[in-house]
CSV table of C-alpha atoms and ligand atoms in Angstrom, one decimal:
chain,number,residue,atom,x,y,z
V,1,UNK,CA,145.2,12.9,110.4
V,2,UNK,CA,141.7,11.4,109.2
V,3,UNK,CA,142.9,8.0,111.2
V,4,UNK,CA,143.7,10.1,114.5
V,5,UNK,CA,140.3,11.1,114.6
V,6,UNK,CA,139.6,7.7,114.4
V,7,UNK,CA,138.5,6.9,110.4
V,8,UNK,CA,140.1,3.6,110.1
V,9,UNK,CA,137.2,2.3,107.5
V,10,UNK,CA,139.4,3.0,104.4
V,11,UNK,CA,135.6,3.9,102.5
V,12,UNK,CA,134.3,6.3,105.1
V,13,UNK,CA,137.6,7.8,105.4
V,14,UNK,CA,138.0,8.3,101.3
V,15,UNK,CA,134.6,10.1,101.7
V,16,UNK,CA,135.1,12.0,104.3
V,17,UNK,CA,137.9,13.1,103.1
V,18,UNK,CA,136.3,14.1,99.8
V,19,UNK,CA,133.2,15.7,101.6
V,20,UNK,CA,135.9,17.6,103.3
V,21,UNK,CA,137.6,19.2,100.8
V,22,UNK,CA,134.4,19.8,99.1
V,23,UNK,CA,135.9,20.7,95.5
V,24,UNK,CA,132.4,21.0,94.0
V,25,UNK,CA,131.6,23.7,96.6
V,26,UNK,CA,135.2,25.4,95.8
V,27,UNK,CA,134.0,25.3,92.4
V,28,UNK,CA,130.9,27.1,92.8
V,29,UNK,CA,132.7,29.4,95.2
V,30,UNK,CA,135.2,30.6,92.5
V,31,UNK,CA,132.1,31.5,90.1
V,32,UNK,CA,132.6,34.9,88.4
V,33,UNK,CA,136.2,35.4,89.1
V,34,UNK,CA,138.9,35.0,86.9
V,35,UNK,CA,140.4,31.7,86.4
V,36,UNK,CA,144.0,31.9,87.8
V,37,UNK,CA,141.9,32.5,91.4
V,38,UNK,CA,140.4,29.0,91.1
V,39,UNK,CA,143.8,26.9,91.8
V,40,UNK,CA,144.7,29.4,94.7
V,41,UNK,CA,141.0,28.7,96.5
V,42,UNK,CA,141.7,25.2,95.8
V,43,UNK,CA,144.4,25.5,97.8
V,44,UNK,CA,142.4,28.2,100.4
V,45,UNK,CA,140.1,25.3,101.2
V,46,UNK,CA,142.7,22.4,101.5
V,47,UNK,CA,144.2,24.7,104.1
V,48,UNK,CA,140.7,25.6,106.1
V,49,UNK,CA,140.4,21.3,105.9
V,50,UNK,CA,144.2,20.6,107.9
V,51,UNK,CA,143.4,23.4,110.1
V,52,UNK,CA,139.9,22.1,111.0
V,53,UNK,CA,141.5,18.4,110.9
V,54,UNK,CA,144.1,20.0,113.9
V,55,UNK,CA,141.8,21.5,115.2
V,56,UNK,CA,139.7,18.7,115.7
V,57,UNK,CA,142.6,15.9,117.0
V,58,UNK,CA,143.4,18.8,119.6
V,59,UNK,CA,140.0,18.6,121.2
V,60,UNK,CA,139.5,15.1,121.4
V,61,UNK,CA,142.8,15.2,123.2
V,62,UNK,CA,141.4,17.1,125.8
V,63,UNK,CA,138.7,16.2,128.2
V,64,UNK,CA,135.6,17.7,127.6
V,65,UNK,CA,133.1,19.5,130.3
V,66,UNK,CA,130.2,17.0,131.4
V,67,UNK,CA,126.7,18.6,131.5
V,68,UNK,CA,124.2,17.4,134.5
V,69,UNK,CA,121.7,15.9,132.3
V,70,UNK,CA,117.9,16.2,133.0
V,71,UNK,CA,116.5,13.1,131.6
V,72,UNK,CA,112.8,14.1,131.6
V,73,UNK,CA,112.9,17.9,130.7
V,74,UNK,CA,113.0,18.1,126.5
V,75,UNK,CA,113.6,21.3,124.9
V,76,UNK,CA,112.2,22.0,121.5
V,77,UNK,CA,115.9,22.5,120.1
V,78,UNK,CA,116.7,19.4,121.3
V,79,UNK,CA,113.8,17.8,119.2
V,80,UNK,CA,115.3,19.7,116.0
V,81,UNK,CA,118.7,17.7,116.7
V,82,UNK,CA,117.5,13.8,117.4
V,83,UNK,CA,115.8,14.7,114.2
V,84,UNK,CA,119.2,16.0,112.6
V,85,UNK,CA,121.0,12.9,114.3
V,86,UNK,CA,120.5,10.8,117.1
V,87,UNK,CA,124.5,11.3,117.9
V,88,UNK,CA,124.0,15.0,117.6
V,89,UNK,CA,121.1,15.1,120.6
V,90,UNK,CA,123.5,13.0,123.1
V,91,UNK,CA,126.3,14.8,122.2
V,92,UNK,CA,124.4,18.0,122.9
V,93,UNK,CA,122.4,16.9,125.7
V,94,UNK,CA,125.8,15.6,127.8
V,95,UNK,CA,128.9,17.6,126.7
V,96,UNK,CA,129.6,21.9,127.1
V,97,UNK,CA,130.1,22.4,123.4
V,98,UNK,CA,131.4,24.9,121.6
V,99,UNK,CA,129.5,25.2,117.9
V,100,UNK,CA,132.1,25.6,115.1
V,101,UNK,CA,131.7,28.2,113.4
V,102,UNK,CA,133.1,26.6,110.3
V,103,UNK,CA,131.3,23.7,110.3
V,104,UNK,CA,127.7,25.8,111.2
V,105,UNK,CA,127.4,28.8,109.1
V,106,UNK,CA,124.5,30.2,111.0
V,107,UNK,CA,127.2,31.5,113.5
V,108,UNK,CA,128.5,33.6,110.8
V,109,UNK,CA,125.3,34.5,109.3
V,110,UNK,CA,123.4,35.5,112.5
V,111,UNK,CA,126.0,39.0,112.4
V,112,UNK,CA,124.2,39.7,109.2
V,113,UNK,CA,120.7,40.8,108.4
V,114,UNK,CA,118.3,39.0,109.4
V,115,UNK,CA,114.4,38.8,109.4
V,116,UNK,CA,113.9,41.1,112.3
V,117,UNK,CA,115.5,43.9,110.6
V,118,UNK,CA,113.8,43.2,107.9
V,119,UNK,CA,110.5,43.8,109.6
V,120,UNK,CA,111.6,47.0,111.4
V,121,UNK,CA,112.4,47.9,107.5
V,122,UNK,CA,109.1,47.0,106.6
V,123,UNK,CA,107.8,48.6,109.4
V,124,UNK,CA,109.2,52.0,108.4
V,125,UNK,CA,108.6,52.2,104.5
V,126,UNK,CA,105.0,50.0,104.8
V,127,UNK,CA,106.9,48.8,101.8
V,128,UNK,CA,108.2,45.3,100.7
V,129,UNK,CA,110.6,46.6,98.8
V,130,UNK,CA,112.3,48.7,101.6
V,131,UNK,CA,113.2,44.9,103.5
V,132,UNK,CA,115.4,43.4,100.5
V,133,UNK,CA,117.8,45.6,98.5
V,134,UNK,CA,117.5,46.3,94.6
V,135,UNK,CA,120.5,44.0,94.3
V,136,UNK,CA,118.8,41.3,96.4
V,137,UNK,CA,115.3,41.9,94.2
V,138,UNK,CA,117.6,41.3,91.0
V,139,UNK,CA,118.9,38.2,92.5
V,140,UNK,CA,115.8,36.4,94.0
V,141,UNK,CA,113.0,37.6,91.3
V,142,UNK,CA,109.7,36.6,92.4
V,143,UNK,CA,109.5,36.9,96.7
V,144,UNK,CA,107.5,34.1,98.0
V,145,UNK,CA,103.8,34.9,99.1
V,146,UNK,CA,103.7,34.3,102.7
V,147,UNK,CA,106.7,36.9,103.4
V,148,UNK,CA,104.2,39.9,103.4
V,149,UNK,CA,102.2,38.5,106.2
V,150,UNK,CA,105.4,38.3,108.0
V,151,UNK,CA,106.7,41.2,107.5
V,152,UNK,CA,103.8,42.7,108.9
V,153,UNK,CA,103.0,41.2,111.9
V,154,UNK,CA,103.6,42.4,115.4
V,155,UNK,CA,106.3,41.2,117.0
V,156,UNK,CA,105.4,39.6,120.8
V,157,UNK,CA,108.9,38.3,120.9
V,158,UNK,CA,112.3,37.7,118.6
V,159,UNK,CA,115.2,35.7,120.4
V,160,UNK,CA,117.8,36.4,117.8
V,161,UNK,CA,119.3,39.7,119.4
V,162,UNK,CA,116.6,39.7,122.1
V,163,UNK,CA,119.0,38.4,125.1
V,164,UNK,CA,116.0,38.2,127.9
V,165,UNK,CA,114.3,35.9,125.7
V,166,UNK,CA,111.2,34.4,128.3
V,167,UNK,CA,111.8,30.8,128.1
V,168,UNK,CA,108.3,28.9,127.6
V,169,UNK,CA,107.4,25.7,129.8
V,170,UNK,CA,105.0,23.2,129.5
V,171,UNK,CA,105.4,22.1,133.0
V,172,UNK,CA,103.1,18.8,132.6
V,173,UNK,CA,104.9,18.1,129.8
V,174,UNK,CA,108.5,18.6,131.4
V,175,UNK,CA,109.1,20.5,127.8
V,176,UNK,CA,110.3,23.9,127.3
V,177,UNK,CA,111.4,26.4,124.1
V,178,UNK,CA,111.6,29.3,122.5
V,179,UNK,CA,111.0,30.6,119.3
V,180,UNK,CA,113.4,32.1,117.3
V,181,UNK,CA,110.0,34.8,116.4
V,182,UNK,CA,106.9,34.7,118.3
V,183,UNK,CA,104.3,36.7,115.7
V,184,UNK,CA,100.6,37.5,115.7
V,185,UNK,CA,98.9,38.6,112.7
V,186,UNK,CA,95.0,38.5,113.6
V,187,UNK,CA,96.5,34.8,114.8
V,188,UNK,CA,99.5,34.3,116.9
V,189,UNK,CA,102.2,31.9,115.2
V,190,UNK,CA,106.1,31.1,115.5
V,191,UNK,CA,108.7,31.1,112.9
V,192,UNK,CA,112.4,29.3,112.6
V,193,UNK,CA,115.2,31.1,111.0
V,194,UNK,CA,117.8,29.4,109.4
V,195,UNK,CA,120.5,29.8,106.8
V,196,UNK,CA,121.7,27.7,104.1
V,197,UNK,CA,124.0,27.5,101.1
V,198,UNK,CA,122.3,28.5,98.0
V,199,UNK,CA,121.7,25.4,95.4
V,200,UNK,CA,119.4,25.3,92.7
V,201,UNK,CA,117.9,21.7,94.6
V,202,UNK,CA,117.4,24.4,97.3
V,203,UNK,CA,115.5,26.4,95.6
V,204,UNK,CA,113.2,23.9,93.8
V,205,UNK,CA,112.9,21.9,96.5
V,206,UNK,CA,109.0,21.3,98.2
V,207,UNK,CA,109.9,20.2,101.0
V,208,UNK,CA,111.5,21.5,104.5
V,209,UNK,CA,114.5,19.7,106.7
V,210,UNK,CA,112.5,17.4,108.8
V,211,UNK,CA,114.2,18.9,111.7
V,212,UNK,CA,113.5,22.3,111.3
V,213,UNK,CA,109.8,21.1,110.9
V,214,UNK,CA,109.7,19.1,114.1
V,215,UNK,CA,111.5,22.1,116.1
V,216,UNK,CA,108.5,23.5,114.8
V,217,UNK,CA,106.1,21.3,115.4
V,218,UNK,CA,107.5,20.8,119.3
V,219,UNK,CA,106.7,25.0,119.7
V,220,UNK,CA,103.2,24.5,118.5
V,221,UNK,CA,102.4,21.1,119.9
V,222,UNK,CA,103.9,21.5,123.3
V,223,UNK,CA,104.4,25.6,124.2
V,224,UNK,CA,100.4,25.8,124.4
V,225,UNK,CA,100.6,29.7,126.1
V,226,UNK,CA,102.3,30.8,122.5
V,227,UNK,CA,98.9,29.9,121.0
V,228,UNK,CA,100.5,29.3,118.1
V,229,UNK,CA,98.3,27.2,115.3
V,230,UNK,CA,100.6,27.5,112.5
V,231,UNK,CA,104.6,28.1,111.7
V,232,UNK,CA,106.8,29.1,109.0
V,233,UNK,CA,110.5,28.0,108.3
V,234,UNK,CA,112.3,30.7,106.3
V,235,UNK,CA,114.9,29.5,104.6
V,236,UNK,CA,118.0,32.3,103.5
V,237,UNK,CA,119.7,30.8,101.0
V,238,UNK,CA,123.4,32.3,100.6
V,239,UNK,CA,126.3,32.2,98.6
V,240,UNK,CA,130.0,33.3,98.6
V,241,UNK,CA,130.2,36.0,95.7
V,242,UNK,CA,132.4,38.8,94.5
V,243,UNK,CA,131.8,42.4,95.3
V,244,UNK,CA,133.0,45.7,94.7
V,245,UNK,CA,134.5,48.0,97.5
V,246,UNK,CA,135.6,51.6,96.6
V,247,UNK,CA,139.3,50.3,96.3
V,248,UNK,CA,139.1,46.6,96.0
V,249,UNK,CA,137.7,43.6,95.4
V,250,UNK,CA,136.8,40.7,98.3
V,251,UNK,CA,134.8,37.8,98.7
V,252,UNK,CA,131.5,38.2,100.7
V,253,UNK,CA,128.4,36.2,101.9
V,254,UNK,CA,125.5,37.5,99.8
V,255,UNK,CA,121.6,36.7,99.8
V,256,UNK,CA,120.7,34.6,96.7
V,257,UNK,CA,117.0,33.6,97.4
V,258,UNK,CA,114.8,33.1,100.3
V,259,UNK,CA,112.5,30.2,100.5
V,260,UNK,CA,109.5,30.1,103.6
V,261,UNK,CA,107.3,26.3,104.0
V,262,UNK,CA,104.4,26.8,106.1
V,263,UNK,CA,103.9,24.2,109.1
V,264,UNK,CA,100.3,22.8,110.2
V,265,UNK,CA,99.5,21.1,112.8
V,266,UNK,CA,97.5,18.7,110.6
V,267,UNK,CA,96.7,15.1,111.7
V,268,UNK,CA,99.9,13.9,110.0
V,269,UNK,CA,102.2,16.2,111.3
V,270,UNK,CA,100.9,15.7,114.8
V,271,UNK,CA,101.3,11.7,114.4
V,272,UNK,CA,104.8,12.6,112.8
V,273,UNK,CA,105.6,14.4,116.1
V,274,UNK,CA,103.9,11.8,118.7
V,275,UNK,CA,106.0,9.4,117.5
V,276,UNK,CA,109.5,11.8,117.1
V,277,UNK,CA,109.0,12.6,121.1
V,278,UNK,CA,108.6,9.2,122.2
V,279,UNK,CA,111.5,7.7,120.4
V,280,UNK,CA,113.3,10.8,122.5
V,281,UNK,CA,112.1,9.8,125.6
V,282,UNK,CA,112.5,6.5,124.9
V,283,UNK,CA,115.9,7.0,124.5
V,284,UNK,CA,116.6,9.1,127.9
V,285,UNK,CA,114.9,6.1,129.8
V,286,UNK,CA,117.1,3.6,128.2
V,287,UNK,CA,119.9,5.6,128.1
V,288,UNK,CA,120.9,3.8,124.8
V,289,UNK,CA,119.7,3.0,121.0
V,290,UNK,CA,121.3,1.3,118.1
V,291,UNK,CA,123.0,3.5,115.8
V,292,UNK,CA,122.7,2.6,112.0
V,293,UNK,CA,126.2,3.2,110.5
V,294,UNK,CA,124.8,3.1,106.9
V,295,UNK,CA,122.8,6.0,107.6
V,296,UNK,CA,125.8,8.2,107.8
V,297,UNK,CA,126.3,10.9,105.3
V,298,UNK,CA,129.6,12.7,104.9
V,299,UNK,CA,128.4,15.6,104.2
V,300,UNK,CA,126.1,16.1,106.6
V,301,UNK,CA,128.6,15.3,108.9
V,302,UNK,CA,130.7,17.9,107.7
V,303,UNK,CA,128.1,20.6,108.1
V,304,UNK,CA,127.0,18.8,111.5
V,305,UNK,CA,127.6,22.1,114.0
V,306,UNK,CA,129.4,19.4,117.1
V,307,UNK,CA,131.0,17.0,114.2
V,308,UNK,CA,134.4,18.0,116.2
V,309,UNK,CA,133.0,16.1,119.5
V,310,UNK,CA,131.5,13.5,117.2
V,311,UNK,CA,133.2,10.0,117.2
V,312,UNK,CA,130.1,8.0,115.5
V,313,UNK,CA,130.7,9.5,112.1
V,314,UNK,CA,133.7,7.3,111.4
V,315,UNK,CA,130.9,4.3,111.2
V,316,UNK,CA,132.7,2.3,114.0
V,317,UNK,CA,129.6,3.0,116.9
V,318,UNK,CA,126.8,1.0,116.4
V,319,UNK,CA,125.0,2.3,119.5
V,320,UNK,CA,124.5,5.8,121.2
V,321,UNK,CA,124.8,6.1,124.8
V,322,UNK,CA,123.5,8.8,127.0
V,323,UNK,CA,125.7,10.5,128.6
V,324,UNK,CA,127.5,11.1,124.9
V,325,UNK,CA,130.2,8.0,125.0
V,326,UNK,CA,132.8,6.8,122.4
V,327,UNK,CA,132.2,3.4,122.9
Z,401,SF4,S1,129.0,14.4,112.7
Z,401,SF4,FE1,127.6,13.1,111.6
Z,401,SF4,S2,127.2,11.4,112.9
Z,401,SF4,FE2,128.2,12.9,114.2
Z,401,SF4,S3,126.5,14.0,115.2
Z,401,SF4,FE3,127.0,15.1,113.3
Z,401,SF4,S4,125.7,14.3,111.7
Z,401,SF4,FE4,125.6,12.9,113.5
């Protein structure tokens, strides 16, 4: 199936294949529950792999939608994914896809709560407390600082269940966006929600995904009517775990920890981001760039929300073309 999609690199195939199956992950899933239920999720995720593997050749068998492409307008999303990858942004930018929603969890997790309940929670109570449940508390210990000021700000606008979102142009710029929350707390700022498997790295880590900070960055830099000086990327970290029903046991997605970086626009970042935007619009002039196949990472490309469109991965492209193109 792997060489139908095109993997005919015997290496990037093998670890594909073994980022695909993910046993480590199946592993970690299985924590907690008796051991006869670790062969049969073994066998759970082999299945979810063929299925996604059909799933995958059938699409690429049919012809996909062509978007008209506007070369100089850049959306701040768009900044986030030629960040991610390069192959992800033409993709994106050229065909009508359809996210997967088991390759991007933040499909799944957008039905469950998110920050802007937990504000209208906070909101209520005035207390932390009332925004995470004792079982969540148990879990996460010690909440990081900057969730308070958060909590309690006024919202001007949330685009998660919001569906009249305003859409925010820089005209000058040809550049538009919008915040997943637009805040103000004595200062107007913007934060990105996003949701992530829990890991310990996770947890320790310093540092943000570079493109969740230049999505970011693009809001504050170029969306000048937010007024935003300053951003936050919050971080729910989640993980498959067991839990009791009245009658039964089930698997279910459950909050482990929640991690939030604060974004500046400091010299730095602002030279970071200069030079992210012109590479972009580099790109859309040329229509082309080299692709470096050695860069490729199985799984990220596993977790890559349009890896089913994607025909780079199997390391055989050494350039990206815009409109998205196999060859
Ligand atoms: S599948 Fe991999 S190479 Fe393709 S767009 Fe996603 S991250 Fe990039």
């Amino acid at each position: 199936m792997l060489k139908k999609i095109g993997f005919k690199i015997d290496r990037v195939r093998k670890n594909y294949l073994k980022a695909l199956i993910n046993l480590e992950y199946t592993e970690s899933w299985t924590m907690g529950f008796p051991n006869d239920y670790s062969r049969n999720f073994q066998v759970l995720m082999l299945g979810r792999a063929i299925k996604r593997l059909y799933k995958e050749i059938e699409l690429k068998a049919t012809t996909s939608s062509f978007l008209t492409i506007n070369y100089n307008m850049i959306s701040a999303s768009e900044v986030g994914n030629f960040v991610f990858c390069p192959v992800s942004y033409s993709i994106q930018k050229s065909l009508l896809v359809d996210e997967d929603p088991e390759s991007n969890v933040e499909l799944i997790w957008d039905e469950k709560k998110i920050l802007l309940d937990r504000i209208n929670a906070y909101k209520k109570a005035k207390n932390i407390n009332h925004a995470f449940s004792s079982e969540e508390m148990n879990k996460i210990g010690t909440l990081p600082k900057s969730i308070g000021y958060i909590l309690s700000s006024k919202i001007l606008q949330e685009n998660k269940k919001n569906k009249k979102s305003i859409i925010f142009y820089n005209k000058a710029n040809d550049f538009c966006g919008v915040p997943d929350y637009w805040l103000s707390n004595n200062e107007n700022f913007v934060v990105e929600e996003k949701f992530t498997r829990y890991n310990e790295n996770k947890v320790s880590s310093e540092n943000e995904y570079l493109n969740h900070k230049a999505e970011l960055l693009a809001q504050m830099i170029e969306l000048d009517k937010l007024g935003a000086k300053n951003g936050y990327i919050i971080y729910w970290l989640w993980n498959f775990e067991k839990v009791r029903y009245e009658n039964r046991v089930s698997t279910d997605y459950r909050l482990r920890n929640v991690k939030i970086h604060e974004v500046k626009l400091t010299p730095e970042n602002r030279k970071y981001y200069n030079q992210v935007i012109l590479n972009i619009r580099d790109f859309n002039t040329k229509k082309a760039i080299n692709f470096n196949v050695n860069s490729l990472k199985p799984n990220k490309c596993i977790n890559c929300g349009v890896s089913q469109y994607c025909h780079h991965k199997t390391g055989l492209i050494p350039q990206i073309q815009l409109p998205y193109n196999k060859k």
